[in-house]
Short mmCIF file of C-alpha atoms in Angstrom, two decimals:
data_model
loop_
_atom_site.label_atom_id
_atom_site.label_comp_id
_atom_site.label_asym_id
_atom_site.label_seq_id
_atom_site.Cartn_x
_atom_site.Cartn_y
_atom_site.Cartn_z
CA MET A 640 26.45 -14.30 -49.33
CA LEU A 641 22.84 -14.55 -48.21
CA LEU A 642 23.93 -15.92 -44.84
CA GLN A 643 26.34 -13.03 -44.39
CA THR A 644 23.59 -10.52 -45.20
CA TRP A 645 21.25 -12.06 -42.62
CA SER A 646 24.07 -12.03 -40.09
CA GLN A 647 24.68 -8.33 -40.69
CA VAL A 648 20.97 -7.54 -40.39
CA LEU A 649 20.65 -9.42 -37.09
CA THR A 650 23.81 -7.84 -35.74
CA ALA A 651 22.60 -4.35 -36.64
CA SER A 652 19.19 -5.06 -35.07
CA PHE A 653 20.70 -6.26 -31.79
CA GLN A 654 23.07 -3.29 -31.73
CA ASN A 655 20.19 -0.86 -32.23
CA LEU A 656 18.16 -2.65 -29.56
CA TRP A 657 21.03 -2.58 -27.10
CA THR A 658 21.72 1.07 -27.85
CA GLY A 659 18.06 1.90 -27.22
CA VAL A 660 18.05 -0.01 -23.93
CA VAL A 661 21.28 1.63 -22.78
CA MET A 662 19.94 5.09 -23.66
CA TYR A 663 16.60 4.35 -21.95
CA ILE A 664 18.09 3.15 -18.66
CA PRO A 665 18.99 6.69 -17.43
CA LEU A 666 15.43 7.83 -18.21
CA ILE A 667 14.03 4.91 -16.20
CA VAL A 668 16.33 5.78 -13.28
CA VAL A 669 15.25 9.44 -13.40
CA SER A 670 11.58 8.40 -13.50
CA ILE A 671 12.02 6.10 -10.50
CA VAL A 672 13.73 8.91 -8.57
CA ILE A 673 10.87 11.28 -9.43
CA LEU A 674 8.33 8.70 -8.23
CA ILE A 675 10.20 8.12 -4.96
CA VAL A 676 10.46 11.87 -4.33
CA GLY A 677 6.77 12.33 -5.20
CA TRP A 678 5.70 9.50 -2.91
CA ALA A 679 7.75 10.83 0.00
CA PHE A 680 6.65 14.43 -0.58
CA GLY A 681 2.99 13.43 -0.97
CA THR A 682 3.08 11.33 2.21
CA ILE A 683 4.66 14.15 4.24
CA VAL A 684 2.29 16.84 2.93
CA GLY A 685 -0.72 14.52 3.33
CA LYS A 686 0.12 13.88 6.99
CA TRP A 687 0.67 17.59 7.59
CA VAL A 688 -2.69 18.49 6.00
CA SER A 689 -4.38 15.76 8.04
CA GLN A 690 -2.95 17.19 11.27
CA VAL A 691 -3.98 20.73 10.31
CA VAL A 692 -7.57 19.64 9.57
CA ARG A 693 -7.74 17.75 12.88
CA ALA A 694 -6.39 20.83 14.69
CA LEU A 695 -9.19 22.89 13.15
CA LYS A 696 -11.66 20.41 14.74
CA LEU A 697 -13.66 20.08 11.55
CA ASP A 698 -15.07 16.75 12.75
CA ARG A 699 -16.81 18.47 15.67
CA ALA A 700 -18.51 20.90 13.31
CA LEU A 701 -19.62 18.02 11.07
CA GLU A 702 -20.86 16.03 14.09
CA SER A 703 -23.02 18.98 15.14
CA LEU A 704 -24.62 18.84 11.69
CA GLY A 705 -25.38 15.14 12.06
CA VAL A 706 -22.79 13.95 9.54
CA ASN A 707 -21.29 11.46 12.01
CA ASP A 708 -24.64 9.67 12.38
CA LEU A 709 -24.96 9.38 8.61
CA MET A 710 -21.42 8.04 8.28
CA THR A 711 -22.03 5.51 11.06
CA ARG A 712 -25.17 4.23 9.34
CA ALA A 713 -23.18 3.77 6.14
CA GLY A 714 -20.55 1.78 8.05
CA TRP A 715 -17.85 4.46 7.84
CA ARG A 716 -15.98 6.37 10.51
CA LEU A 717 -15.90 10.15 10.37
CA ASP A 718 -12.29 11.30 9.97
CA SER A 719 -12.19 14.35 7.73
CA GLY A 720 -8.51 14.94 8.50
CA ARG A 721 -7.47 11.57 7.13
CA PHE A 722 -9.83 11.86 4.15
CA ILE A 723 -8.54 15.27 3.05
CA GLY A 724 -4.95 14.27 3.81
CA GLU A 725 -5.24 11.16 1.61
CA LEU A 726 -6.74 13.23 -1.22
CA VAL A 727 -3.83 15.67 -1.07
CA LYS A 728 -1.31 12.82 -0.82
CA TRP A 729 -2.56 10.97 -3.89
CA PHE A 730 -3.01 14.16 -5.89
CA ILE A 731 0.67 14.96 -5.34
CA ILE A 732 1.73 11.39 -6.13
CA VAL A 733 -0.24 11.34 -9.39
CA THR A 734 1.23 14.73 -10.32
CA PHE A 735 4.76 13.36 -9.88
CA LEU A 736 3.71 10.21 -11.77
CA VAL A 737 2.71 12.40 -14.72
CA ALA A 738 6.16 14.03 -14.61
CA ALA A 739 7.86 10.61 -14.46
CA ILE A 740 5.89 9.29 -17.42
CA ASP A 741 6.65 12.47 -19.34
CA VAL A 742 10.37 11.77 -18.87
CA LEU A 743 9.87 8.32 -20.40
CA GLY A 744 8.07 9.86 -23.36
CA LEU A 745 4.86 7.87 -22.88
CA SER A 746 2.65 10.66 -24.17
CA GLN A 747 -0.60 8.68 -24.45
CA VAL A 748 -0.42 7.48 -20.84
CA ASN A 749 0.44 11.02 -19.78
CA ILE A 750 -2.58 12.44 -21.61
CA PHE A 751 -4.80 9.84 -19.94
CA LEU A 752 -3.54 10.72 -16.46
CA GLN A 753 -3.85 14.46 -17.04
CA GLN A 754 -7.32 14.40 -18.56
CA VAL A 755 -8.98 11.49 -16.76
CA VAL A 756 -7.28 11.34 -13.36
CA LEU A 757 -6.07 14.86 -12.54
CA GLY A 758 -8.86 16.48 -14.53
CA TYR A 759 -11.56 14.33 -12.92
CA ILE A 760 -10.48 14.49 -9.27
CA PRO A 761 -11.89 18.04 -8.69
CA ASN A 762 -15.24 16.92 -10.13
CA VAL A 763 -15.30 13.91 -7.81
CA ILE A 764 -14.56 16.14 -4.80
CA VAL A 765 -17.33 18.60 -5.75
CA ALA A 766 -19.81 15.75 -6.31
CA ALA A 767 -18.92 14.26 -2.91
CA LEU A 768 -19.43 17.66 -1.25
CA ILE A 769 -22.82 18.01 -2.98
CA LEU A 770 -23.94 14.63 -1.62
CA LEU A 771 -22.58 15.47 1.85
CA VAL A 772 -24.49 18.75 1.97
CA ALA A 773 -27.57 16.97 0.64
CA ALA A 774 -27.36 14.35 3.40
CA VAL A 775 -27.30 17.04 6.10
CA LEU A 776 -29.95 19.20 4.42
CA ALA A 777 -32.28 16.26 3.73
CA GLU A 778 -32.26 15.15 7.38
CA PHE A 779 -32.79 18.72 8.61
CA LEU A 780 -35.64 19.49 6.21
CA GLN A 781 -37.33 16.15 6.88
CA LYS A 782 -37.40 16.86 10.62
CA LEU A 783 -38.48 20.46 10.01
CA VAL A 784 -41.36 19.56 7.68
CA THR A 785 -42.49 16.63 9.82
CA GLY A 786 -42.42 18.73 12.98
CA SER A 787 -44.25 21.62 11.34
CA ALA A 788 -46.91 19.27 9.96
CA ARG A 789 -47.43 17.69 13.38
CA ALA A 790 -47.62 21.11 15.02
CA GLY A 791 -50.29 22.08 12.51
CA GLU A 792 -52.16 18.83 13.22
CA ILE A 793 -51.84 17.81 9.58
CA SER A 794 -52.26 14.11 8.89
CA GLN A 795 -49.55 12.16 7.04
CA ALA A 796 -46.81 14.31 8.56
CA GLU A 797 -44.27 11.50 8.09
CA LEU A 798 -45.22 11.27 4.42
CA PHE A 799 -44.57 14.97 3.84
CA GLY A 800 -41.23 14.70 5.62
CA GLY A 801 -40.24 11.67 3.58
CA VAL A 802 -41.18 13.33 0.30
CA THR A 803 -39.12 16.39 1.26
CA LYS A 804 -36.12 14.22 2.12
CA TRP A 805 -36.20 12.27 -1.12
CA ALA A 806 -36.77 15.41 -3.19
CA VAL A 807 -33.54 16.86 -1.78
CA TRP A 808 -31.71 13.59 -2.46
CA ILE A 809 -32.95 13.38 -6.05
CA PHE A 810 -31.95 16.96 -6.83
CA ALA A 811 -28.55 16.36 -5.19
CA LEU A 812 -28.06 13.15 -7.17
CA ILE A 813 -28.87 14.95 -10.42
CA ALA A 814 -26.41 17.73 -9.52
CA ALA A 815 -23.68 15.22 -8.58
CA MET A 816 -24.17 13.19 -11.76
CA SER A 817 -24.11 16.37 -13.81
CA GLN A 818 -20.87 17.41 -12.11
CA LEU A 819 -19.34 14.03 -12.97
CA GLY A 820 -20.71 14.19 -16.50
CA ILE A 821 -22.65 10.94 -16.04
CA ALA A 822 -26.07 11.04 -17.69
CA GLY A 823 -27.11 14.22 -15.90
CA GLN A 824 -29.63 15.08 -18.61
CA LEU A 825 -31.08 11.56 -18.43
CA PHE A 826 -31.64 11.83 -14.66
CA TYR A 827 -33.20 15.27 -15.12
CA THR A 828 -35.55 13.98 -17.83
CA LEU A 829 -36.58 10.98 -15.72
CA PHE A 830 -37.20 13.16 -12.66
CA THR A 831 -39.26 15.61 -14.71
CA GLY A 832 -41.31 12.72 -16.09
CA ILE A 833 -41.91 11.27 -12.63
CA VAL A 834 -43.02 14.65 -11.25
CA ALA A 835 -45.36 15.16 -14.22
CA MET A 836 -46.79 11.65 -13.76
CA LEU A 837 -47.41 12.21 -10.05
CA ALA A 838 -48.99 15.60 -10.73
CA LEU A 839 -51.28 14.05 -13.36
CA ALA A 840 -52.21 11.16 -11.06
CA GLY A 841 -52.89 13.57 -8.21
CA GLY A 842 -55.00 15.79 -10.45
CA LEU A 843 -57.06 12.85 -11.69
CA ALA A 844 -57.54 11.51 -8.17
CA PHE A 845 -58.61 14.92 -6.95
CA GLY A 846 -60.94 15.47 -9.89
CA LEU A 847 -62.53 12.02 -9.79
CA GLY A 848 -62.96 11.35 -6.12
CA GLY A 849 -61.02 13.67 -3.90
CA ARG A 850 -63.12 16.79 -4.03
CA ASP A 851 -65.14 16.03 -0.90
CA ALA A 852 -62.03 15.13 1.10
CA ALA A 853 -60.27 18.26 -0.11
CA ALA A 854 -63.28 20.39 0.82
CA ARG A 855 -63.32 18.94 4.33
CA TYR A 856 -59.58 19.52 4.70
CA LEU A 857 -59.83 23.13 3.48
CA ASP A 858 -62.78 23.77 5.81
CA LYS A 859 -60.79 22.38 8.76
CA LEU A 860 -57.77 24.49 7.77
CA HIS A 861 -59.96 27.61 7.54
CA LYS A 862 -61.39 26.97 11.03
CA ASP A 863 -57.89 26.45 12.46
CA ILE A 864 -56.68 29.72 10.97
CA SER A 865 -59.77 31.61 12.18
CA ARG A 866 -59.16 30.66 15.83
#
């Protein structure tokens, strides 16, 4: 009797398992079809977007801003068409992947993809654009400040240019980290502390031993302006 009961339990379990597998197979097939369609559609649209961006000659505009030099130094090749095309391609593929997973009923994986992947991609793009603009702006302002300081016969022109460049980079890094939600407040606090420390050190140096040098510099600046 006990053996018969165990046999019935095992038979019912295998039947339920087989029924579940048989019912799940069509969902798997539909999900695979959705993925194939999404991959093909994403690849086609990505190539089309890449060609459109290249036709707009965006790379030439970026080269005129000095972006190509920055990319070359970093060991990368400037190809905005391919970059934007790949972003569009994978965005479409991940969107179709979300639909395929939704068909399978894997809600937790779906939530992860929607919130972390699809929800995070725009932030990554914005952060990358912030750093790109910062790279161009930092180089431009460094040259501008250095050139202006040299034209005004101010010593340490390179130092002023370097400080300007790194100030732009630090602000851009804080903005990018804040956009990504990665310790933006921590970076801001550290930067504020560093600026306060430098200001205090500069004030002490000026008060303790830099008054004569500052007086000579101001006198020279006054004579230059009076010419």
